[in-house]
Short mmCIF file of C-alpha atoms and ligand atoms in Angstrom, two decimals:
data_model
loop_
_atom_site.label_atom_id
_atom_site.label_comp_id
_atom_site.label_asym_id
_atom_site.label_seq_id
_atom_site.Cartn_x
_atom_site.Cartn_y
_atom_site.Cartn_z
CA MET A 1 44.08 8.26 -27.63
CA THR A 2 41.74 10.58 -26.19
CA VAL A 3 41.58 10.53 -22.60
CA LEU A 4 38.58 12.09 -20.06
CA VAL A 5 40.25 13.86 -17.32
CA THR A 6 37.74 14.55 -14.43
CA GLY A 7 38.89 17.45 -12.28
CA GLY A 8 41.63 18.29 -14.81
CA ALA A 9 41.93 22.20 -13.48
CA GLY A 10 43.04 21.19 -10.06
CA TYR A 11 46.92 20.74 -8.74
CA ILE A 12 47.52 17.05 -9.64
CA GLY A 13 45.01 17.29 -12.87
CA SER A 14 46.77 20.04 -14.27
CA HIS A 15 50.20 18.60 -14.06
CA THR A 16 48.85 15.30 -15.41
CA LEU A 17 47.22 17.36 -18.60
CA VAL A 18 51.02 18.72 -19.56
CA GLN A 19 52.49 15.30 -19.78
CA LEU A 20 49.44 13.77 -21.58
CA LEU A 21 49.58 16.86 -24.38
CA GLU A 22 53.34 16.47 -24.20
CA ASP A 23 52.74 13.19 -24.87
CA ASN A 24 50.45 13.70 -28.12
CA GLN A 25 47.12 12.36 -26.20
CA GLN A 26 43.75 14.07 -26.97
CA VAL A 27 42.26 15.33 -23.66
CA VAL A 28 38.74 16.63 -22.76
CA VAL A 29 38.40 18.24 -19.01
CA ILE A 30 35.39 18.01 -16.87
CA ASP A 31 35.85 20.19 -14.10
CA ASN A 32 33.04 22.23 -11.78
CA LEU A 33 35.95 24.73 -10.65
CA SER A 34 34.82 24.19 -6.92
CA ASN A 35 38.49 24.01 -5.74
CA ALA A 36 40.16 25.70 -9.59
CA SER A 37 40.52 28.34 -11.44
CA VAL A 38 40.14 27.88 -15.52
CA GLU A 39 43.05 29.74 -15.27
CA SER A 40 45.27 26.68 -14.69
CA LEU A 41 44.22 25.30 -18.40
CA VAL A 42 45.11 28.42 -19.91
CA ARG A 43 48.59 27.88 -18.41
CA VAL A 44 48.54 24.38 -19.57
CA GLU A 45 48.03 25.13 -23.14
CA ASN A 46 50.81 27.97 -22.90
CA ILE A 47 53.04 25.66 -21.47
CA THR A 48 52.28 22.83 -24.25
CA GLY A 49 51.07 25.02 -27.23
CA LYS A 50 47.87 22.60 -27.24
CA GLN A 51 44.37 23.05 -27.06
CA ILE A 52 42.07 21.12 -24.39
CA THR A 53 38.41 20.70 -24.90
CA PHE A 54 37.00 22.00 -21.43
CA TYR A 55 33.52 21.40 -20.26
CA GLN A 56 32.92 23.42 -16.92
CA GLY A 57 30.31 20.67 -15.08
CA ASP A 58 30.10 18.19 -12.44
CA VAL A 59 30.99 14.45 -12.34
CA LEU A 60 27.46 14.25 -10.81
CA ASN A 61 25.73 15.77 -14.07
CA LYS A 62 24.97 12.33 -15.84
CA ALA A 63 23.51 14.27 -18.90
CA LEU A 64 26.42 16.39 -19.42
CA LEU A 65 28.85 12.96 -19.05
CA GLN A 66 26.55 11.60 -21.89
CA LYS A 67 27.04 14.42 -24.22
CA ILE A 68 30.49 14.13 -23.38
CA PHE A 69 30.81 10.95 -24.28
CA THR A 70 28.38 11.35 -27.51
CA ASP A 71 30.58 13.99 -28.69
CA HIS A 72 34.42 12.60 -28.00
CA ASP A 73 35.53 8.96 -28.81
CA ILE A 74 37.09 8.57 -25.21
CA ASN A 75 39.15 5.74 -24.85
CA ALA A 76 40.28 5.99 -20.90
CA VAL A 77 39.35 8.45 -18.13
CA ILE A 78 41.76 9.57 -15.37
CA HIS A 79 38.99 10.76 -12.65
CA PHE A 80 40.89 13.38 -10.19
CA ALA A 81 37.63 14.94 -9.44
CA GLY A 82 36.69 14.94 -5.69
CA LEU A 83 36.90 16.92 -2.38
CA LYS A 84 40.02 16.57 -0.35
CA ALA A 85 40.08 18.45 2.80
CA VAL A 86 40.20 16.17 5.74
CA GLY A 87 38.65 18.62 8.26
CA GLU A 88 36.06 19.81 6.25
CA SER A 89 34.92 16.21 5.44
CA VAL A 90 34.28 15.55 8.94
CA GLN A 91 32.20 19.18 9.26
CA GLN A 92 30.38 17.95 5.79
CA PRO A 93 30.25 14.68 5.31
CA LEU A 94 27.28 13.99 3.11
CA ARG A 95 28.66 16.54 0.83
CA TYR A 96 32.03 14.42 0.72
CA TYR A 97 30.08 11.37 0.30
CA GLU A 98 27.90 12.70 -2.10
CA ASN A 99 30.85 14.17 -4.29
CA ASN A 100 33.10 11.55 -3.67
CA VAL A 101 31.40 8.28 -4.14
CA THR A 102 27.76 9.47 -5.96
CA GLY A 103 30.00 11.28 -8.47
CA THR A 104 32.23 8.26 -8.85
CA LEU A 105 28.84 6.12 -9.58
CA SER A 106 27.55 8.56 -11.93
CA LEU A 107 30.86 8.75 -13.69
CA CYS A 108 31.02 4.92 -13.86
CA GLU A 109 27.56 4.36 -15.06
CA VAL A 110 28.10 6.55 -17.79
CA MET A 111 31.50 4.37 -18.64
CA ALA A 112 29.47 1.80 -18.91
CA GLN A 113 26.87 3.10 -20.92
CA PHE A 114 29.33 4.04 -23.32
CA ASP A 115 31.25 1.01 -23.18
CA VAL A 116 34.60 2.94 -22.09
CA LYS A 117 36.12 0.73 -19.08
CA ASN A 118 39.13 2.05 -18.68
CA LEU A 119 39.42 3.84 -15.56
CA VAL A 120 42.52 5.82 -13.49
CA PHE A 121 41.18 6.40 -9.93
CA SER A 122 42.90 8.74 -7.80
CA SER A 123 42.95 7.11 -4.22
CA SER A 124 45.07 8.01 -1.08
CA ALA A 125 48.02 6.83 1.57
CA THR A 126 45.02 7.86 4.19
CA VAL A 127 43.36 4.38 3.23
CA TYR A 128 46.23 2.92 5.23
CA GLY A 129 44.72 4.70 8.58
CA ASP A 130 47.90 3.89 11.14
CA PRO A 131 50.11 1.32 9.56
CA ALA A 132 51.26 -1.25 11.78
CA SER A 133 54.67 -0.85 10.01
CA LEU A 134 56.45 0.87 7.54
CA PRO A 135 57.24 1.36 4.52
CA ILE A 136 53.86 0.40 3.57
CA THR A 137 52.82 -2.26 0.76
CA GLU A 138 49.47 -2.38 -1.22
CA ASP A 139 48.42 -5.56 0.72
CA PHE A 140 48.35 -3.66 4.11
CA PRO A 141 44.91 -3.46 5.55
CA THR A 142 43.12 -0.54 5.23
CA SER A 143 40.80 1.62 7.39
CA ALA A 144 39.33 5.00 7.43
CA THR A 145 39.31 7.46 10.19
CA ASN A 146 37.45 10.49 8.47
CA PRO A 147 34.87 10.66 5.69
CA TYR A 148 37.40 11.95 3.32
CA GLY A 149 39.23 8.97 3.85
CA GLN A 150 36.05 6.75 3.90
CA SER A 151 34.93 8.06 0.53
CA LYS A 152 38.40 6.59 -1.09
CA LEU A 153 38.02 3.52 0.74
CA MET A 154 34.43 3.35 -0.45
CA VAL A 155 35.15 4.11 -4.45
CA GLU A 156 38.01 1.27 -4.02
CA HIS A 157 35.47 -1.24 -2.80
CA ILE A 158 32.95 -0.34 -5.35
CA LEU A 159 35.73 -0.32 -8.07
CA ASN A 160 36.69 -4.04 -7.00
CA ASP A 161 32.93 -5.20 -7.11
CA LEU A 162 32.41 -3.38 -10.27
CA TYR A 163 35.70 -5.57 -11.50
CA ARG A 164 34.05 -8.76 -10.16
CA ALA A 165 31.12 -8.04 -11.64
CA ASP A 166 32.43 -7.40 -15.03
CA ASN A 167 36.10 -8.45 -15.82
CA SER A 168 35.69 -6.30 -19.28
CA TRP A 169 37.03 -3.11 -16.88
CA ASN A 170 40.60 -2.33 -16.34
CA ILE A 171 41.02 0.02 -13.63
CA ALA A 172 44.07 1.37 -12.01
CA VAL A 173 43.93 2.39 -8.59
CA LEU A 174 46.60 4.90 -7.40
CA ARG A 175 47.09 5.48 -4.12
CA TYR A 176 48.78 8.93 -3.56
CA PHE A 177 51.10 9.49 -0.68
CA ASN A 178 52.04 13.34 -0.21
CA PRO A 179 51.95 15.45 -3.46
CA VAL A 180 54.09 18.60 -3.54
CA GLY A 181 56.04 20.91 -5.98
CA ALA A 182 55.07 22.51 -8.95
CA HIS A 183 55.84 22.28 -12.72
CA PRO A 184 59.61 23.89 -13.27
CA SER A 185 57.75 26.29 -15.94
CA GLY A 186 56.70 28.08 -12.49
CA LEU A 187 53.36 28.86 -14.21
CA ILE A 188 51.29 25.99 -12.63
CA GLY A 189 51.14 24.88 -9.06
CA GLU A 190 49.10 23.95 -5.81
CA ASP A 191 46.61 27.10 -4.91
CA PRO A 192 44.74 26.21 -2.15
CA ASN A 193 41.38 28.06 -1.63
CA ASP A 194 41.66 29.15 1.78
CA ILE A 195 44.05 28.80 4.82
CA PRO A 196 46.30 25.63 3.54
CA ASN A 197 45.75 22.62 5.53
CA ASN A 198 48.68 20.81 4.15
CA LEU A 199 52.36 21.52 5.37
CA MET A 200 53.96 22.25 1.85
CA PRO A 201 51.70 25.05 0.90
CA PHE A 202 51.62 26.49 4.17
CA ILE A 203 55.52 26.77 4.29
CA ALA A 204 55.27 28.27 1.00
CA GLN A 205 53.13 31.20 2.21
CA VAL A 206 55.34 31.79 5.24
CA ALA A 207 57.96 31.83 2.87
CA VAL A 208 56.48 34.62 0.75
CA GLY A 209 55.14 36.72 3.64
CA LYS A 210 51.47 35.52 3.63
CA ARG A 211 51.43 34.01 6.97
CA PRO A 212 53.53 34.85 9.79
CA SER A 213 54.63 31.48 11.28
CA LEU A 214 54.19 27.55 11.02
CA ASN A 215 52.68 25.62 13.22
CA VAL A 216 54.43 22.70 13.72
CA TRP A 217 51.10 20.18 14.80
CA GLY A 218 53.60 17.91 17.63
CA ASN A 219 57.27 17.37 18.31
CA ASP A 220 56.74 14.49 20.50
CA TYR A 221 56.28 11.98 17.87
CA ASP A 222 58.40 8.36 17.82
CA THR A 223 60.33 9.99 14.78
CA HIS A 224 64.01 11.10 14.44
CA ASP A 225 63.39 14.67 15.46
CA GLY A 226 60.17 14.47 16.71
CA THR A 227 58.22 15.56 14.07
CA GLY A 228 55.24 13.69 11.95
CA VAL A 229 57.32 11.99 8.84
CA ARG A 230 55.66 11.53 5.53
CA ASP A 231 56.50 10.44 2.03
CA TYR A 232 56.47 13.49 0.18
CA ILE A 233 56.27 12.98 -3.68
CA HIS A 234 57.10 15.81 -6.54
CA VAL A 235 53.75 16.19 -8.57
CA VAL A 236 55.46 15.99 -11.88
CA ASP A 237 56.61 12.30 -10.80
CA LEU A 238 53.16 11.91 -9.64
CA ALA A 239 51.65 12.83 -13.12
CA ASN A 240 53.63 10.58 -14.94
CA GLY A 241 52.12 7.77 -12.77
CA HIS A 242 49.37 8.20 -14.56
CA LEU A 243 50.50 7.92 -18.04
CA LYS A 244 52.43 4.72 -17.25
CA ALA A 245 48.99 3.75 -15.46
CA LEU A 246 47.29 4.39 -18.54
CA GLN A 247 49.79 2.21 -20.43
CA LYS A 248 49.48 -0.43 -17.88
CA ILE A 249 45.76 -0.60 -18.46
CA ALA A 250 45.99 -0.70 -22.30
CA THR A 251 47.78 -4.19 -21.37
CA LYS A 252 44.32 -5.11 -20.15
CA PRO A 253 45.62 -6.28 -16.78
CA GLY A 254 42.25 -6.06 -14.93
CA LEU A 255 41.93 -4.21 -11.45
CA VAL A 256 45.59 -3.05 -10.30
CA THR A 257 46.42 -1.07 -7.43
CA TYR A 258 49.67 1.05 -6.78
CA ASN A 259 51.42 2.82 -4.13
CA LEU A 260 52.57 6.26 -5.99
CA GLY A 261 55.38 7.27 -3.31
CA THR A 262 59.22 7.60 -3.41
CA GLY A 263 59.74 5.60 -0.27
CA ASN A 264 61.41 8.10 1.92
CA GLY A 265 60.33 9.41 5.10
CA TYR A 266 61.17 13.22 5.61
CA SER A 267 59.93 14.98 8.83
CA VAL A 268 58.00 18.77 9.16
CA LEU A 269 61.63 20.21 10.50
CA ASP A 270 63.49 18.16 7.43
CA MET A 271 60.84 20.07 4.97
CA VAL A 272 61.26 23.43 6.73
CA GLN A 273 65.02 23.17 6.55
CA ALA A 274 64.89 22.22 2.67
CA PHE A 275 62.66 24.84 2.17
CA GLU A 276 64.65 27.21 3.86
CA LYS A 277 67.51 26.58 1.59
CA ALA A 278 65.22 27.05 -1.46
CA CYS A 279 64.33 30.61 -0.69
CA GLY A 280 67.22 31.80 0.93
CA LYS A 281 65.31 32.80 4.42
CA THR A 282 64.67 31.71 7.80
CA LEU A 283 61.22 30.40 8.29
CA PRO A 284 59.39 31.01 11.75
CA TYR A 285 57.71 28.33 13.23
CA THR A 286 56.18 27.30 16.68
CA PHE A 287 55.53 23.67 18.35
CA GLU A 288 52.05 22.98 18.87
CA PRO A 289 49.88 20.20 20.07
CA ARG A 290 49.43 17.21 17.42
CA ARG A 291 46.83 17.89 15.29
CA ALA A 292 44.03 15.45 15.96
CA GLY A 293 43.94 12.28 13.70
CA ASP A 294 47.41 12.63 12.78
CA ILE A 295 49.76 9.50 12.66
CA ALA A 296 53.29 9.67 13.35
CA ALA A 297 54.98 8.14 10.26
CA CYS A 298 54.01 7.01 6.70
CA TYR A 299 55.90 6.35 3.66
CA ALA A 300 55.62 4.07 0.83
CA ASN A 301 57.23 0.47 -0.59
CA PRO A 302 57.02 1.90 -4.09
CA SER A 303 58.37 -1.53 -5.63
CA LYS A 304 55.27 -2.73 -7.03
CA ALA A 305 54.80 0.53 -9.36
CA ASN A 306 58.28 0.33 -10.07
CA ALA A 307 58.36 -3.14 -11.11
CA GLU A 308 55.19 -3.28 -12.99
CA LEU A 309 54.34 0.04 -14.08
CA GLY A 310 58.07 1.08 -14.94
CA TRP A 311 57.70 4.14 -12.51
CA TYR A 312 59.99 5.75 -10.71
CA ALA A 313 60.03 9.02 -8.72
CA SER A 314 63.47 10.81 -9.75
CA HIS A 315 63.00 14.04 -7.95
CA SER A 316 64.60 14.86 -4.84
CA ILE A 317 63.47 16.86 -1.88
CA ASP A 318 65.19 19.83 -3.28
CA ASP A 319 63.60 19.45 -6.59
CA MET A 320 60.05 19.65 -4.68
CA THR A 321 61.06 22.77 -2.35
CA LYS A 322 62.82 24.98 -5.00
CA SER A 323 59.81 24.33 -7.49
CA THR A 324 57.42 25.19 -4.76
CA TRP A 325 59.26 28.43 -4.12
CA HIS A 326 59.35 29.19 -8.03
CA TRP A 327 55.63 28.83 -8.52
CA GLN A 328 54.90 30.97 -5.25
CA SER A 329 57.15 33.60 -5.48
CA ASN A 330 55.98 34.05 -9.06
CA ASN A 331 52.48 33.70 -8.03
CA PRO A 332 51.97 34.91 -4.74
CA ASN A 333 48.26 34.72 -4.76
CA GLY A 334 47.96 31.64 -6.96
CA TYR A 335 46.09 31.86 -10.27
CA ASN A 336 44.66 35.52 -9.01
CA SER A 337 48.18 37.12 -9.16
CA GLN A 338 47.33 38.47 -12.88
P1 NAD B 1 42.43 19.66 -6.44
O1 NAD B 1 41.02 20.09 -5.70
O2 NAD B 1 43.43 20.60 -6.69
O3 NAD B 1 41.47 18.91 -7.65
C1 NAD B 1 40.34 18.59 -8.15
C2 NAD B 1 39.62 19.28 -8.75
O4 NAD B 1 38.34 18.68 -8.72
C3 NAD B 1 39.31 20.50 -8.69
O5 NAD B 1 39.95 21.06 -9.86
C4 NAD B 1 37.70 20.80 -8.38
O6 NAD B 1 37.48 21.85 -9.10
C5 NAD B 1 37.38 19.40 -9.25
N1 NAD B 1 36.06 18.50 -8.51
C6 NAD B 1 35.82 18.37 -7.66
N2 NAD B 1 34.42 17.97 -7.30
C7 NAD B 1 34.07 17.89 -8.79
C8 NAD B 1 32.84 17.47 -9.31
N3 NAD B 1 31.40 16.99 -8.43
N4 NAD B 1 32.63 17.55 -10.24
C9 NAD B 1 33.70 18.12 -11.48
N5 NAD B 1 34.75 18.59 -11.00
C10 NAD B 1 34.96 18.16 -9.36
O7 NAD B 1 42.89 18.16 -5.64
P2 NAD B 1 44.35 17.65 -6.06
O8 NAD B 1 45.15 17.70 -5.12
O9 NAD B 1 44.73 17.97 -7.57
O10 NAD B 1 43.77 16.02 -6.02
C11 NAD B 1 43.24 15.20 -7.15
C12 NAD B 1 42.84 13.73 -6.49
O11 NAD B 1 43.59 13.54 -5.92
C13 NAD B 1 41.56 14.02 -5.63
O12 NAD B 1 40.52 12.97 -5.98
C14 NAD B 1 42.14 13.89 -4.16
O13 NAD B 1 41.26 13.47 -3.23
C15 NAD B 1 42.98 12.91 -4.47
N6 NAD B 1 44.52 12.81 -3.51
C16 NAD B 1 45.09 14.16 -3.51
C17 NAD B 1 46.07 14.00 -2.32
C18 NAD B 1 46.72 15.51 -2.41
O14 NAD B 1 47.31 15.58 -1.08
N7 NAD B 1 46.70 16.52 -3.11
C19 NAD B 1 46.68 13.28 -1.98
C20 NAD B 1 45.93 11.91 -2.11
C21 NAD B 1 44.49 11.73 -3.01
N1 UFG B 2 51.89 19.86 9.22
C1 UFG B 2 52.35 21.01 10.43
N2 UFG B 2 51.77 22.00 10.44
C2 UFG B 2 50.93 22.25 9.26
C3 UFG B 2 50.38 21.41 8.66
C4 UFG B 2 51.13 19.77 8.42
O1 UFG B 2 52.79 20.57 11.53
O2 UFG B 2 50.43 23.46 9.44
C5 UFG B 2 52.35 18.75 9.24
C6 UFG B 2 51.28 17.35 9.81
O3 UFG B 2 51.23 17.29 11.23
C7 UFG B 2 51.70 16.46 9.25
C8 UFG B 2 52.95 16.53 7.95
O4 UFG B 2 52.87 17.85 8.41
O5 UFG B 2 52.97 15.41 10.56
C9 UFG B 2 52.44 16.47 6.92
O6 UFG B 2 50.90 17.11 7.10
P1 UFG B 2 49.87 17.14 5.70
O7 UFG B 2 48.66 17.81 6.25
O8 UFG B 2 51.00 17.99 4.43
O9 UFG B 2 49.16 16.06 5.19
P2 UFG B 2 49.05 14.39 5.60
O10 UFG B 2 49.71 13.70 5.86
O11 UFG B 2 48.06 14.80 7.16
O12 UFG B 2 47.50 14.24 4.81
C10 UFG B 2 47.84 14.44 3.39
C11 UFG B 2 46.15 14.79 2.82
C12 UFG B 2 45.61 13.45 2.84
C13 UFG B 2 45.91 12.68 2.39
C14 UFG B 2 47.31 12.10 2.96
C15 UFG B 2 48.14 10.80 2.35
O13 UFG B 2 45.95 15.98 3.21
O14 UFG B 2 44.37 14.05 2.23
O15 UFG B 2 48.59 13.18 2.98
O16 UFG B 2 48.07 10.95 0.84
F1 UFG B 2 45.07 11.55 2.63
#
């Protein structure tokens, strides 16, 4: 099978490529490198000993997509390409809608033109907004509080309409909870461009000495220690969910939606403590006011993915922090280290 992976040079894409290649699938990658380095693809090739066909370009470029579908016998597409910084999306809504929504329209139009109607889409737990109860199941109401989340929700609606209009499409919408961790080789991992917004890469940069201290955004939430609770999921487990989703799509299920989370909630302080164990250092932090738009707690009920995909998250919180530390300590400046 040949899989087109959009955004394949990015964090989750690169980990998924490793598993696709290890599963003997052919892969073709399109990435505009707006938030990634080609070095990640070189390292995926080193890990797997296999070649990647790479097109540096944008999913908004239909002519390039048409060339890719002409030159390769693509069977399915995993669509990671997107912008993902919540704060930035508030500042630059048009850029986010153009990239994430119009980019997906462009991709789907070319897929339809070439009669390739198998798609796995990267959605997010952000589409649940502030959930009324926990754990979250796929039938919970959806909402968005920022343009990033809105773009994910819009794409979900578009894909639903597309399937309703033409039920020869098979689409897996995967709602990720909080991806963290790195490949056990320490060769690929999360490499944020700027000051990390997300907790785990920020903690990792404190541990490696790039940042003096962690700001803990709020310690007055209604959680076991007052700090925010999330469902952190190891990126290797998440990547595996994409292979399972491709297998599901091969059974022609129509449009299916799955939570990819562990079902466990850990607080900010739980994560700091686990990271201290992994790196053998004490990590300084201060309590700061709540971050605008944050919710107290969010974790998945993953039983639908367990039952229908045969997918289970198997990595523990210690696996997540240890592998992050392995990646960060070997590559203090990410892919620019060498
Ligand atoms: P990432 O930024 O590391 O990867 C996205 C990749 O897409 C990057 O390599 C970037 O260069 C590329 N890209 C962006 N726009 C493009 C375009 N128009 N054309 C071609 N390439 C483009 O992010 P990630 O963490 O790997 O996330 C992958 C997907 O999963 C994204 O759609 C993201 O919104 C979604 N997601 C991520 C998280 C998370 O916390 N990491 C959570 C939920 C959902
Ligand atoms: N946090 C801190 N300090 C930091 C960063 C984060 O205390 O420097 C806290 C947050 O307040 C929150 C928790 O750590 O309680 C997790 O925050 P992240 O920014 O790592 O993750 P979020 O849950 O806020 O959001 C992430 C992605 C979203 C995605 C969502 C669900 O950034 O894009 O997970 O998948 F939608």
